Amino acid sequence: MFQSLLEELYYENCGQIEKIKGSRELDRLEKKAYEQYDKLFAVLDDEHKQWLERIWEARREMENCYLNFRAGLQFGVRLAVEALGYTREGDPQED
């Protein structure tokens, strides 16, 4: 059933931030990246380990920015569509 975004925000215990999730492909790639990170980290000296940690943190921040942007865009489009009065075919109509 199509639930109103405003109803969802009002009645649910979680906000939109709890609904942000990566894709299965992103999860798969991240697992591979962690494996490579561990291998590389094991052979680096202390100075290069610090550089690798900075790069790794920047990558995580970039991923979080992307996921937040995507969730915000979805939220905004859904809110705009709802504000225009769109309902899906087969959803109960309020009279």
GROMACS .gro file of N, CA and C in nm:
model
  285
    1MET      N    1   0.084  -0.119   0.000
    1MET     CA    2   0.000   0.000   0.000
    1MET      C    3   0.088   0.125   0.000
    2PHE      N    4   0.048   0.224  -0.075
    2PHE     CA    5   0.119   0.351  -0.082
    2PHE      C    6   0.092   0.429   0.045
    3GLN      N    7   0.198   0.457   0.119
    3GLN     CA    8   0.183   0.528   0.245
    3GLN      C    9   0.227   0.673   0.226
    4SER      N   10   0.152   0.765   0.281
    4SER     CA   11   0.187   0.905   0.272
    4SER      C   12   0.322   0.928   0.337
    5LEU      N   13   0.407   1.005   0.272
    5LEU     CA   14   0.537   1.037   0.327
    5LEU      C   15   0.523   1.113   0.458
    6LEU      N   16   0.429   1.204   0.463
    6LEU     CA   17   0.407   1.280   0.586
    6LEU      C   18   0.358   1.188   0.698
    7GLU      N   19   0.268   1.095   0.666
    7GLU     CA   20   0.225   0.999   0.767
    7GLU      C   21   0.341   0.914   0.814
    8GLU      N   22   0.424   0.872   0.721
    8GLU     CA   23   0.538   0.789   0.754
    8GLU      C   24   0.633   0.863   0.849
    9LEU      N   25   0.661   0.988   0.818
    9LEU     CA   26   0.749   1.067   0.904
    9LEU      C   27   0.688   1.090   1.042
   10TYR      N   28   0.557   1.111   1.045
   10TYR     CA   29   0.489   1.143   1.171
   10TYR      C   30   0.473   1.019   1.260
   11TYR      N   31   0.432   0.908   1.203
   11TYR     CA   32   0.397   0.791   1.282
   11TYR      C   33   0.511   0.693   1.307
   12GLU      N   34   0.611   0.691   1.223
   12GLU     CA   35   0.719   0.594   1.240
   12GLU      C   36   0.819   0.642   1.344
   13ASN      N   37   0.884   0.547   1.408
   13ASN     CA   38   0.981   0.579   1.512
   13ASN      C   39   1.116   0.619   1.454
   14CYS      N   40   1.139   0.587   1.328
   14CYS     CA   41   1.268   0.621   1.269
   14CYS      C   42   1.250   0.728   1.163
   15GLY      N   43   1.353   0.805   1.144
   15GLY     CA   44   1.351   0.906   1.039
   15GLY      C   45   1.409   0.847   0.911
   16GLN      N   46   1.432   0.931   0.816
   16GLN     CA   47   1.483   0.887   0.687
   16GLN      C   48   1.628   0.839   0.696
   17ILE      N   49   1.705   0.892   0.789
   17ILE     CA   50   1.847   0.856   0.798
   17ILE      C   51   1.865   0.707   0.826
   18GLU      N   52   1.773   0.647   0.900
   18GLU     CA   53   1.782   0.505   0.931
   18GLU      C   54   1.754   0.417   0.810
   19LYS      N   55   1.697   0.474   0.707
   19LYS     CA   56   1.660   0.397   0.588
   19LYS      C   57   1.766   0.400   0.479
   20ILE      N   58   1.875   0.471   0.501
   20ILE     CA   59   1.980   0.481   0.401
   20ILE      C   60   2.061   0.352   0.401
   21LYS      N   61   2.066   0.288   0.285
   21LYS     CA   62   2.138   0.162   0.271
   21LYS      C   63   2.209   0.161   0.138
   22GLY      N   64   2.322   0.095   0.135
   22GLY     CA   65   2.393   0.078   0.010
   22GLY      C   66   2.334  -0.038  -0.068
   23SER      N   67   2.375  -0.053  -0.189
   23SER     CA   68   2.327  -0.162  -0.273
   23SER      C   69   2.408  -0.289  -0.243
   24ARG      N   70   2.358  -0.401  -0.294
   24ARG     CA   71   2.432  -0.527  -0.278
   24ARG      C   72   2.566  -0.521  -0.350
   25GLU      N   73   2.566  -0.456  -0.465
   25GLU     CA   74   2.691  -0.442  -0.541
   25GLU      C   75   2.792  -0.359  -0.463
   26LEU      N   76   2.746  -0.251  -0.401
   26LEU     CA   77   2.834  -0.169  -0.319
   26LEU      C   78   2.888  -0.249  -0.201
   27ASP      N   79   2.804  -0.329  -0.138
   27ASP     CA   80   2.848  -0.413  -0.026
   27ASP      C   81   2.953  -0.514  -0.072
   28ARG      N   82   2.932  -0.572  -0.189
   28ARG     CA   83   3.027  -0.670  -0.243
   28ARG      C   84   3.162  -0.604  -0.271
   29LEU      N   85   3.158  -0.487  -0.333
   29LEU     CA   86   3.281  -0.416  -0.364
   29LEU      C   87   3.353  -0.369  -0.238
   30GLU      N   88   3.275  -0.330  -0.139
   30GLU     CA   89   3.337  -0.286  -0.013
   30GLU      C   90   3.408  -0.401   0.057
   31LYS      N   91   3.350  -0.519   0.052
   31LYS     CA   92   3.414  -0.637   0.111
   31LYS      C   93   3.548  -0.664   0.044
   32LYS      N   94   3.551  -0.656  -0.090
   32LYS     CA   95   3.676  -0.675  -0.163
   32LYS      C   96   3.777  -0.566  -0.127
   33ALA      N   97   3.729  -0.444  -0.113
   33ALA     CA   98   3.818  -0.333  -0.079
   33ALA      C   99   3.879  -0.352   0.059
   34TYR      N  100   3.801  -0.401   0.154
   34TYR     CA  101   3.855  -0.428   0.288
   34TYR      C  102   3.964  -0.534   0.284
   35GLU      N  103   3.945  -0.636   0.202
   35GLU     CA  104   4.047  -0.740   0.189
   35GLU      C  105   4.177  -0.681   0.135
   36GLN      N  106   4.167  -0.599   0.033
   36GLN     CA  107   4.286  -0.537  -0.026
   36GLN      C  108   4.350  -0.438   0.072
   37TYR      N  109   4.267  -0.366   0.145
   37TYR     CA  110   4.317  -0.271   0.245
   37TYR      C  111   4.400  -0.345   0.350
   38ASP      N  112   4.348  -0.457   0.399
   38ASP     CA  113   4.421  -0.533   0.501
   38ASP      C  114   4.555  -0.584   0.450
   39LYS      N  115   4.557  -0.632   0.326
   39LYS     CA  116   4.682  -0.680   0.267
   39LYS      C  117   4.783  -0.567   0.254
   40LEU      N  118   4.737  -0.454   0.205
   40LEU     CA  119   4.826  -0.340   0.184
   40LEU      C  120   4.874  -0.283   0.317
   41PHE      N  121   4.784  -0.273   0.413
   41PHE     CA  122   4.818  -0.217   0.544
   41PHE      C  123   4.927  -0.300   0.612
   42ALA      N  124   4.924  -0.431   0.593
   42ALA     CA  125   5.020  -0.521   0.657
   42ALA      C  126   5.163  -0.500   0.609
   43VAL      N  127   5.182  -0.451   0.487
   43VAL     CA  128   5.318  -0.439   0.432
   43VAL      C  129   5.372  -0.296   0.433
   44LEU      N  130   5.292  -0.198   0.474
   44LEU     CA  131   5.337  -0.059   0.471
   44LEU      C  132   5.410  -0.020   0.599
   45ASP      N  133   5.498   0.081   0.586
   45ASP     CA  134   5.560   0.136   0.707
   45ASP      C  135   5.463   0.236   0.770
   46ASP      N  136   5.498   0.290   0.887
   46ASP     CA  137   5.406   0.374   0.963
   46ASP      C  138   5.361   0.499   0.888
   47GLU      N  139   5.454   0.565   0.818
   47GLU     CA  140   5.419   0.686   0.744
   47GLU      C  141   5.315   0.656   0.636
   48HIS      N  142   5.337   0.549   0.561
   48HIS     CA  143   5.246   0.514   0.453
   48HIS      C  144   5.113   0.459   0.506
   49LYS      N  145   5.117   0.397   0.624
   49LYS     CA  146   4.992   0.352   0.686
   49LYS      C  147   4.903   0.471   0.719
   50GLN      N  148   4.963   0.581   0.764
   50GLN     CA  149   4.885   0.702   0.793
   50GLN      C  150   4.821   0.757   0.666
   51TRP      N  151   4.897   0.757   0.557
   51TRP     CA  152   4.842   0.803   0.429
   51TRP      C  153   4.726   0.714   0.384
   52LEU      N  154   4.745   0.583   0.397
   52LEU     CA  155   4.641   0.490   0.357
   52LEU      C  156   4.515   0.511   0.441
   53GLU      N  157   4.531   0.533   0.570
   53GLU     CA  158   4.416   0.556   0.657
   53GLU      C  159   4.341   0.684   0.617
   54ARG      N  160   4.414   0.788   0.580
   54ARG     CA  161   4.350   0.912   0.535
   54ARG      C  162   4.272   0.890   0.406
   55ILE      N  163   4.333   0.818   0.313
   55ILE     CA  164   4.266   0.789   0.186
   55ILE      C  165   4.142   0.704   0.212
   56TRP      N  166   4.155   0.605   0.298
   56TRP     CA  167   4.042   0.516   0.329
   56TRP      C  168   3.928   0.595   0.393
   57GLU      N  169   3.960   0.686   0.483
   57GLU     CA  170   3.857   0.768   0.548
   57GLU      C  171   3.790   0.861   0.446
   58ALA      N  172   3.867   0.917   0.354
   58ALA     CA  173   3.809   1.002   0.250
   58ALA      C  174   3.714   0.922   0.161
   59ARG      N  175   3.750   0.798   0.130
   59ARG     CA  176   3.663   0.712   0.050
   59ARG      C  177   3.533   0.684   0.123
   60ARG      N  178   3.540   0.656   0.251
   60ARG     CA  179   3.419   0.630   0.330
   60ARG      C  180   3.331   0.755   0.336
   61GLU      N  181   3.392   0.869   0.352
   61GLU     CA  182   3.317   0.995   0.357
   61GLU      C  183   3.247   1.021   0.224
   62MET      N  184   3.317   0.994   0.114
   62MET     CA  185   3.259   1.012  -0.018
   62MET      C  186   3.140   0.918  -0.037
   63GLU      N  187   3.154   0.794   0.006
   63GLU     CA  188   3.044   0.697  -0.004
   63GLU      C  189   2.924   0.743   0.077
   64ASN      N  190   2.948   0.792   0.199
   64ASN     CA  191   2.839   0.841   0.283
   64ASN      C  192   2.770   0.962   0.220
   65CYS      N  193   2.849   1.051   0.160
   65CYS     CA  194   2.790   1.167   0.092
   65CYS      C  195   2.700   1.123  -0.023
   66TYR      N  196   2.746   1.026  -0.100
   66TYR     CA  197   2.667   0.975  -0.211
   66TYR      C  198   2.535   0.914  -0.162
   67LEU      N  199   2.543   0.829  -0.059
   67LEU     CA  200   2.422   0.764  -0.007
   67LEU      C  201   2.324   0.867   0.050
   68ASN      N  202   2.376   0.968   0.118
   68ASN     CA  203   2.289   1.072   0.172
   68ASN      C  204   2.226   1.157   0.062
   69PHE      N  205   2.303   1.188  -0.041
   69PHE     CA  206   2.249   1.264  -0.153
   69PHE      C  207   2.138   1.186  -0.221
   70ARG      N  208   2.163   1.058  -0.247
   70ARG     CA  209   2.064   0.974  -0.314
   70ARG      C  210   1.936   0.964  -0.230
   71ALA      N  211   1.951   0.945  -0.099
   71ALA     CA  212   1.834   0.935  -0.012
   71ALA      C  213   1.759   1.068  -0.007
   72GLY      N  214   1.832   1.179  -0.005
   72GLY     CA  215   1.768   1.311  -0.004
   72GLY      C  216   1.693   1.339  -0.132
   73LEU      N  217   1.751   1.299  -0.243
   73LEU     CA  218   1.684   1.316  -0.372
   73LEU      C  219   1.557   1.233  -0.379
   74GLN      N  220   1.565   1.109  -0.336
   74GLN     CA  221   1.446   1.023  -0.334
   74GLN      C  222   1.338   1.083  -0.244
   75PHE      N  223   1.379   1.131  -0.129
   75PHE     CA  224   1.284   1.192  -0.036
   75PHE      C  225   1.218   1.314  -0.099
   76GLY      N  226   1.297   1.401  -0.162
   76GLY     CA  227   1.244   1.522  -0.223
   76GLY      C  228   1.148   1.494  -0.337
   77VAL      N  229   1.185   1.398  -0.421
   77VAL     CA  230   1.097   1.363  -0.534
   77VAL      C  231   0.967   1.303  -0.481
   78ARG      N  232   0.979   1.215  -0.384
   78ARG     CA  233   0.859   1.153  -0.327
   78ARG      C  234   0.768   1.258  -0.263
   79LEU      N  235   0.827   1.353  -0.191
   79LEU     CA  236   0.749   1.459  -0.128
   79LEU      C  237   0.681   1.546  -0.233
   80ALA      N  238   0.753   1.580  -0.341
   80ALA     CA  239   0.695   1.662  -0.448
   80ALA      C  240   0.580   1.589  -0.516
   81VAL      N  241   0.600   1.461  -0.543
   81VAL     CA  242   0.495   1.382  -0.609
   81VAL      C  243   0.372   1.375  -0.519
   82GLU      N  244   0.394   1.353  -0.390
   82GLU     CA  245   0.281   1.347  -0.297
   82GLU      C  246   0.210   1.482  -0.288
   83ALA      N  247   0.287   1.589  -0.288
   83ALA     CA  248   0.228   1.723  -0.279
   83ALA      C  249   0.142   1.755  -0.401
   84LEU      N  250   0.176   1.696  -0.515
   84LEU     CA  251   0.098   1.716  -0.637
   84LEU      C  252  -0.027   1.630  -0.640
   85GLY      N  253  -0.045   1.543  -0.542
   85GLY     CA  254  -0.165   1.463  -0.532
   85GLY      C  255  -0.161   1.332  -0.608
   86TYR      N  256  -0.042   1.288  -0.646
   86TYR     CA  257  -0.031   1.164  -0.720
   86TYR      C  258  -0.061   1.045  -0.630
   87THR      N  259  -0.137   0.950  -0.680
   87THR     CA  260  -0.157   0.821  -0.614
   87THR      C  261  -0.140   0.712  -0.718
   88ARG      N  262  -0.094   0.599  -0.675
   88ARG     CA  263  -0.075   0.487  -0.768
   88ARG      C  264  -0.207   0.419  -0.793
   89GLU      N  265  -0.217   0.360  -0.910
   89GLU     CA  266  -0.338   0.288  -0.947
   89GLU      C  267  -0.358   0.171  -0.851
   90GLY      N  268  -0.477   0.156  -0.799
   90GLY     CA  269  -0.507   0.047  -0.708
   90GLY      C  270  -0.495   0.084  -0.562
   91ASP      N  271  -0.436   0.200  -0.531
   91ASP     CA  272  -0.430   0.245  -0.393
   91ASP      C  273  -0.565   0.298  -0.350
   92PRO      N  274  -0.601   0.276  -0.225
   92PRO     CA  275  -0.730   0.329  -0.178
   92PRO      C  276  -0.733   0.480  -0.186
   93GLN      N  277  -0.844   0.534  -0.231
   93GLN     CA  278  -0.860   0.678  -0.245
   93GLN      C  279  -0.935   0.734  -0.125
   94GLU      N  280  -0.885   0.844  -0.073
   94GLU     CA  281  -0.957   0.913   0.033
   94GLU      C  282  -1.052   1.012  -0.030
   95ASP      N  283  -1.177   1.012   0.014
   95ASP     CA  284  -1.276   1.105  -0.042
   95ASP      C  285  -1.305   1.216   0.053
   0.00000   0.00000   0.00000
